[in-house]
Amino acid sequence: MAAVTLSLVQPPCSMCFAGRRLRSVIVIQAQRGNWSKMRFSNLFFSSKVWKITYRSKHSFPDNLLEQVEKCANARLETQSKLISKVAALMEYDDDDVFDQKSDKQVKEELESACKRFPAISLGYSRPVELYSRNKFSEEANRSILKTPNENSFLPTPMPVGWLDPDSLSGTLSSFSPEPLMNVREEISDGSSFTVQTATSEVETTPEEEDSASAQLFLSCTIGSMPGLSKRQSYQLDTCGFHTMRKLLHHFPRTYVDLQNAHLDIEDGQYLIFVGKIVSSKAVRASSSFSFLEVIVSCEVTGRDQNPENLSCNADDKVGKTFYLHLKRFFRGARFTWQPFLNSIQEKHRPGDFVCVSGKVKALRAENHFEMKEYNIDVLRDEDESSLSAQVRPYPIYPAKGGLSPKFLSDVISRALRILPTNMDPLPKEITTIFGLPSLHDAYIGIHEPKNLDEADLARKRLIFDEFFYLQLARLYQMLQGLGTKLEKDVLLEKFKNPVLNSVYIEDWSTLSKSFVKALPYSLTPSQLSAASEIIWDLKRPIPMNRLLQGDVGCGKTVVAFLACMEVVASGYQAAFMAPTELLAIQHYEQLRDLLEKMEGVSSKPTIGLLTGSTPTKQSRMIRQDLQSGAISIIIGTHSLIAEKIEYSALRIAIVDEQQRFGVIQRGKFNSKLYGASVISKTGSSDSDDTTKADLNMAPHVLAMSATPIPRSLALALYGDISLTQITDMPVGRIPVETHIFEGNETGFKEVYSMMLKDLESGGRVYLVYPVIEQSEQLPQLRAASADLEVISQKFPNYSCGLLHGRMKSDDKEEALRKFRSGETQILLSTQVIEIGVDVPDASMMVVMNAERFGIAQLHQLRGRVGRGTRKSKCLLIGSTANSLKRLNMLGKSSDGFYLANIDLLLRGPGDLLGKKQSGHLPEFPVARLEMDGNMLQEAHIAALKVLGDSHDLEKFPALRAELSMRQPLCLLGD
Ligand SMILES: Nc1ncnc2c1ncn2[C@@H]1O[C@H](COP(=O)(O)OP(=O)(O)OP(=O)(O)O)[C@@H](O)[C@H]1O
């Protein structure tokens, strides 16, 4: 049997609960038939226990009974002490049961009781505090949760300790609510009844106290919410609703259109009725199951829609009486007690006017409907009915952790009643500018909207908050890293007017100018302005953080090379990090060739290549050269940020954003601050800007995105980054022709014939497959390895190569080299070639099972061809006729940004960015980046405005507190 440990040294509030629990235990155990063992000095009290419990057959916890029994033979004071407990549990005043004693007597009694009942540790709290049910929550609790409406949401005056069936019924099925199991824990855990806030330090002045405490509301623990039983708060807490914020952020999944009842009710409709209770019956169905059935009769009037009655006057209204059977079920022995059943039955009195809303289910009898999930409000009089039966959206909540939607909606509704109106941390100015409701109204609007527009506006505000705090945190963190107010102002200004500054080519370094001269083509206007913008940044003593965006094949790499040249010209080092080894090698070779062609430069930059496959000895030498400054541009993969790598004077890190170079990696580059002593050997510095302050500056970061990321996504991913876009294509590019085929016999026949034609005219063909090996699970997928033989046989006059991720690095490079040089004319590959592979002579891209790839991905693949002057084609083969629809979109547009936006809408950001990158996207509970991207930009502007007004948010303490709560700095990386 469960042992009960009662600690009397608990805080008063918890004692009150401990008492209630103990009472429950006594009642339950007495119900089990042990009531007769109890000895009480007060006969009336004894009979009360008997009355309540006579029907039941439970057993009493031994030790408690023993104590009570022993008490009967003990001294009067000891006896009365225990009886006092029980009496209070049974809601009687001490005075009814025993006489008041002097302090001395009490003290003596306490000491002797401690000896006699080791299971009970007695303290010095006044018993009355322990049992006073009025001290349900603490004063501090109230100071935060108090509102004018509060009283109406305090617990209904049911017998103390009894569970409110209305709110608990839903939870019972999923929890095993064995009341005894939690007794020890609940009694001993008194601390949870004090107000606990999950806030970090919040600094407020006395004047702000009021609003600050209102803002703290959201951080109050769920246990501090008035009107919840300890059990309910425990259940809520266990299911993740630790704070009021968590609870209020359990948003409705959807809303159904709640309409006023009409004459032609259909099964499954959500309707509102106003009517009169006809009967209310609570029935004990078995020893552990009971139910309540309330029948409400409702008169509904309206025009008769029956065609047979069309002869009637159109203005004539007819009436019908509907009977609603509202049913609620209770599982658990304690819900079968007659007093409990009486109490719930009495809550709904026949004759009461009520407003009922919920989903109807037709019963067999005509005009009779059942409602299992419903809301019922008792109206004061019949006149109120017209007011109550207003059409409104009916929120449908998702269940969570076993808590039923009904229970959650009830608790949320209670929380809304005590929501302070002045809880909004956002400055009023911001909400006004962006036309947003206050936070209070947003919570009300999302949970209990009067109409769908209100719900929509509320959602807008909540989305705005999600985006706003993300932006604010990122910008705030950046500002913290800057020293002077001026620097901060300049940075914010730069974000407000992003395309602000650039350096004309005349002012570029000699090295950069010579590099431009060495190019076999002239830069496009877009490339020029991108390079100028970047070079302007490079000349400033603030670390650059820029994203270079441009459609596939637009020529981003050469712009990045120019940034390297500029840095090297100032006597510093540059690191260029590629996502794959293949690309690192490609960039290295491209740069090496261009440098070779460079003329009129006394000392050319020295370059190095470092990847995971670089032999140990060689990599050691490269590391040494980096440390000494002998290498001025290093190209490689992730190995560039390995711990052992030390740079002598790293000034810029260029990163291909395919790998989503997050703040954490950026931090790694930051940790590679160069030592002031060593300056790169190429230091033919034509800039005198190098100051001492420069030497300790974190490197500039230039990220390159081959995926044209819609601006909203870029903001969500980076927030703090400046954008540079290349919007034009090199001159002479011929748009790639896109053809879509169904992967049937005819389709393939046509594809092969087009391939042959292209090969005959000297072209080179990529064949891209979704998988390397054929799989039994997905036999419809063509596999690169398996197809090598088939294709070789089909095109016997041409040689085929194979390239996939499982090959060794050398083999991959060899396969690509052969294809680039023309030794092989057909390259069967997986999507490893999707990123950055540049073979200008390739003229045809064939994608097998194209529906397996995202639109943005296919656009990237298509970008592998048409990079030279040859007319190129892209053939997309869909497995089924159905899959062709989506592929057709590619046929219609070659604009990467347009396609990326479509992909974002169709498949969400995860697919657009690929698993690796989308893993870095923040999670937004209500916002969908693909739908709400515009709001992100508004939030960005708002964050800039707020920080512009107060760099460290000193003017907005509430906002700062909220920010620290929402965005712990550890989440922001670095
Ligand atoms: N202004 C230009 N005129 C002609 N050709 C150019 C120009 N700029 C770059 N190129 C060439 O265009 C091809 C593609 O350039 P690059 O690889 O830099 O593109 P990218 O934007 O990085 O593409 P991807 O997104 O595929 O990585 C290269 O062969 C490059 O030499």
mmCIF file with all atom_site columns, C-alpha atoms and ligand atoms in Angstrom, residues 521-524 527 551-558 590 706 730 733 836 838 840 864 867, ligand 1:
data_model
loop_
_atom_site.group_PDB
_atom_site.id
_atom_site.type_symbol
_atom_site.label_atom_id
_atom_site.label_alt_id
_atom_site.label_comp_id
_atom_site.label_asym_id
_atom_site.label_entity_id
_atom_site.label_seq_id
_atom_site.pdbx_PDB_ins_code
_atom_site.Cartn_x
_atom_site.Cartn_y
_atom_site.Cartn_z
_atom_site.occupancy
_atom_site.B_iso_or_equiv
_atom_site.pdbx_formal_charge
_atom_site.auth_seq_id
_atom_site.auth_comp_id
_atom_site.auth_asym_id
_atom_site.auth_atom_id
_atom_site.pdbx_PDB_model_num
ATOM   1  C CA  . TYR A 1 521 ? 36.680 38.034 -71.653 1.00 0.00 ? 521 TYR A CA  1
ATOM   2  C CA  . SER A 1 522 ? 35.466 41.360 -70.367 1.00 0.00 ? 522 SER A CA  1
ATOM   3  C CA  . LEU A 1 523 ? 33.468 41.495 -67.180 1.00 0.00 ? 523 LEU A CA  1
ATOM   4  C CA  . THR A 1 524 ? 29.757 42.095 -67.446 1.00 0.00 ? 524 THR A CA  1
ATOM   5  C CA  . GLN A 1 527 ? 30.215 41.564 -62.361 1.00 0.00 ? 527 GLN A CA  1
ATOM   6  C CA  . ASP A 1 551 ? 22.139 32.647 -61.287 1.00 0.00 ? 551 ASP A CA  1
ATOM   7  C CA  . VAL A 1 552 ? 23.986 29.565 -62.275 1.00 0.00 ? 552 VAL A CA  1
ATOM   8  C CA  . GLY A 1 553 ? 26.868 30.244 -64.646 1.00 0.00 ? 553 GLY A CA  1
ATOM   9  C CA  . CYS A 1 554 ? 26.734 34.029 -64.320 1.00 0.00 ? 554 CYS A CA  1
ATOM   10 C CA  . GLY A 1 555 ? 30.402 34.233 -63.373 1.00 0.00 ? 555 GLY A CA  1
ATOM   11 C CA  . LYS A 1 556 ? 30.600 34.591 -59.612 1.00 0.00 ? 556 LYS A CA  1
ATOM   12 C CA  . THR A 1 557 ? 33.946 32.854 -59.306 1.00 0.00 ? 557 THR A CA  1
ATOM   13 C CA  . VAL A 1 558 ? 35.869 35.519 -61.139 1.00 0.00 ? 558 VAL A CA  1
ATOM   14 C CA  . GLN A 1 590 ? 41.310 28.140 -63.232 1.00 0.00 ? 590 GLN A CA  1
ATOM   15 C CA  . ALA A 1 706 ? 24.851 29.175 -56.576 1.00 0.00 ? 706 ALA A CA  1
ATOM   16 C CA  . PRO A 1 730 ? 28.143 36.912 -69.915 1.00 0.00 ? 730 PRO A CA  1
ATOM   17 C CA  . ARG A 1 733 ? 25.495 33.014 -73.963 1.00 0.00 ? 733 ARG A CA  1
ATOM   18 C CA  . GLY A 1 836 ? 29.775 24.520 -59.812 1.00 0.00 ? 836 GLY A CA  1
ATOM   19 C CA  . ASP A 1 838 ? 32.380 24.128 -65.233 1.00 0.00 ? 838 ASP A CA  1
ATOM   20 C CA  . PRO A 1 840 ? 32.274 25.197 -71.159 1.00 0.00 ? 840 PRO A CA  1
ATOM   21 C CA  . ARG A 1 864 ? 26.113 22.925 -66.275 1.00 0.00 ? 864 ARG A CA  1
ATOM   22 C CA  . ARG A 1 867 ? 28.443 27.913 -70.344 1.00 0.00 ? 867 ARG A CA  1
HETATM 23 N N1  . LIG B 2 .   ? 32.129 38.057 -68.276 1.00 0.00 ? 1   LIG B N1  1
HETATM 24 C C1  . LIG B 2 .   ? 32.254 36.846 -68.752 1.00 0.00 ? 1   LIG B C1  1
HETATM 25 N N2  . LIG B 2 .   ? 32.221 36.648 -70.074 1.00 0.00 ? 1   LIG B N2  1
HETATM 26 C C2  . LIG B 2 .   ? 32.353 35.424 -70.603 1.00 0.00 ? 1   LIG B C2  1
HETATM 27 N N3  . LIG B 2 .   ? 32.511 34.296 -69.865 1.00 0.00 ? 1   LIG B N3  1
HETATM 28 C C3  . LIG B 2 .   ? 32.534 34.447 -68.522 1.00 0.00 ? 1   LIG B C3  1
HETATM 29 C C4  . LIG B 2 .   ? 32.417 35.704 -67.910 1.00 0.00 ? 1   LIG B C4  1
HETATM 30 N N4  . LIG B 2 .   ? 32.482 35.525 -66.559 1.00 0.00 ? 1   LIG B N4  1
HETATM 31 C C5  . LIG B 2 .   ? 32.642 34.216 -66.349 1.00 0.00 ? 1   LIG B C5  1
HETATM 32 N N5  . LIG B 2 .   ? 32.687 33.554 -67.508 1.00 0.00 ? 1   LIG B N5  1
HETATM 33 C C6  . LIG B 2 .   ? 32.799 32.120 -67.707 1.00 0.00 ? 1   LIG B C6  1
HETATM 34 O O1  . LIG B 2 .   ? 31.539 31.567 -67.419 1.00 0.00 ? 1   LIG B O1  1
HETATM 35 C C7  . LIG B 2 .   ? 31.682 30.281 -66.877 1.00 0.00 ? 1   LIG B C7  1
HETATM 36 C C8  . LIG B 2 .   ? 30.922 30.216 -65.613 1.00 0.00 ? 1   LIG B C8  1
HETATM 37 O O2  . LIG B 2 .   ? 31.494 31.046 -64.645 1.00 0.00 ? 1   LIG B O2  1
HETATM 38 P P1  . LIG B 2 .   ? 31.519 30.660 -63.118 1.00 0.00 ? 1   LIG B P1  1
HETATM 39 O O3  . LIG B 2 .   ? 31.951 29.260 -62.935 1.00 0.00 ? 1   LIG B O3  1
HETATM 40 O O4  . LIG B 2 .   ? 32.203 31.713 -62.368 1.00 0.00 ? 1   LIG B O4  1
HETATM 41 O O5  . LIG B 2 .   ? 29.997 30.763 -62.851 1.00 0.00 ? 1   LIG B O5  1
HETATM 42 P P2  . LIG B 2 .   ? 29.270 30.640 -61.508 1.00 0.00 ? 1   LIG B P2  1
HETATM 43 O O6  . LIG B 2 .   ? 28.384 31.798 -61.367 1.00 0.00 ? 1   LIG B O6  1
HETATM 44 O O7  . LIG B 2 .   ? 30.221 30.376 -60.426 1.00 0.00 ? 1   LIG B O7  1
HETATM 45 O O8  . LIG B 2 .   ? 28.391 29.374 -61.800 1.00 0.00 ? 1   LIG B O8  1
HETATM 46 P P3  . LIG B 2 .   ? 27.942 28.205 -60.857 1.00 0.00 ? 1   LIG B P3  1
HETATM 47 O O9  . LIG B 2 .   ? 26.762 28.735 -60.201 1.00 0.00 ? 1   LIG B O9  1
HETATM 48 O O10 . LIG B 2 .   ? 27.678 27.149 -61.789 1.00 0.00 ? 1   LIG B O10 1
HETATM 49 O O11 . LIG B 2 .   ? 29.054 27.916 -59.939 1.00 0.00 ? 1   LIG B O11 1
HETATM 50 C C9  . LIG B 2 .   ? 33.155 30.069 -66.673 1.00 0.00 ? 1   LIG B C9  1
HETATM 51 O O12 . LIG B 2 .   ? 33.628 29.260 -67.693 1.00 0.00 ? 1   LIG B O12 1
HETATM 52 C C10 . LIG B 2 .   ? 33.736 31.442 -66.760 1.00 0.00 ? 1   LIG B C10 1
HETATM 53 O O13 . LIG B 2 .   ? 35.053 31.423 -67.285 1.00 0.00 ? 1   LIG B O13 1
#
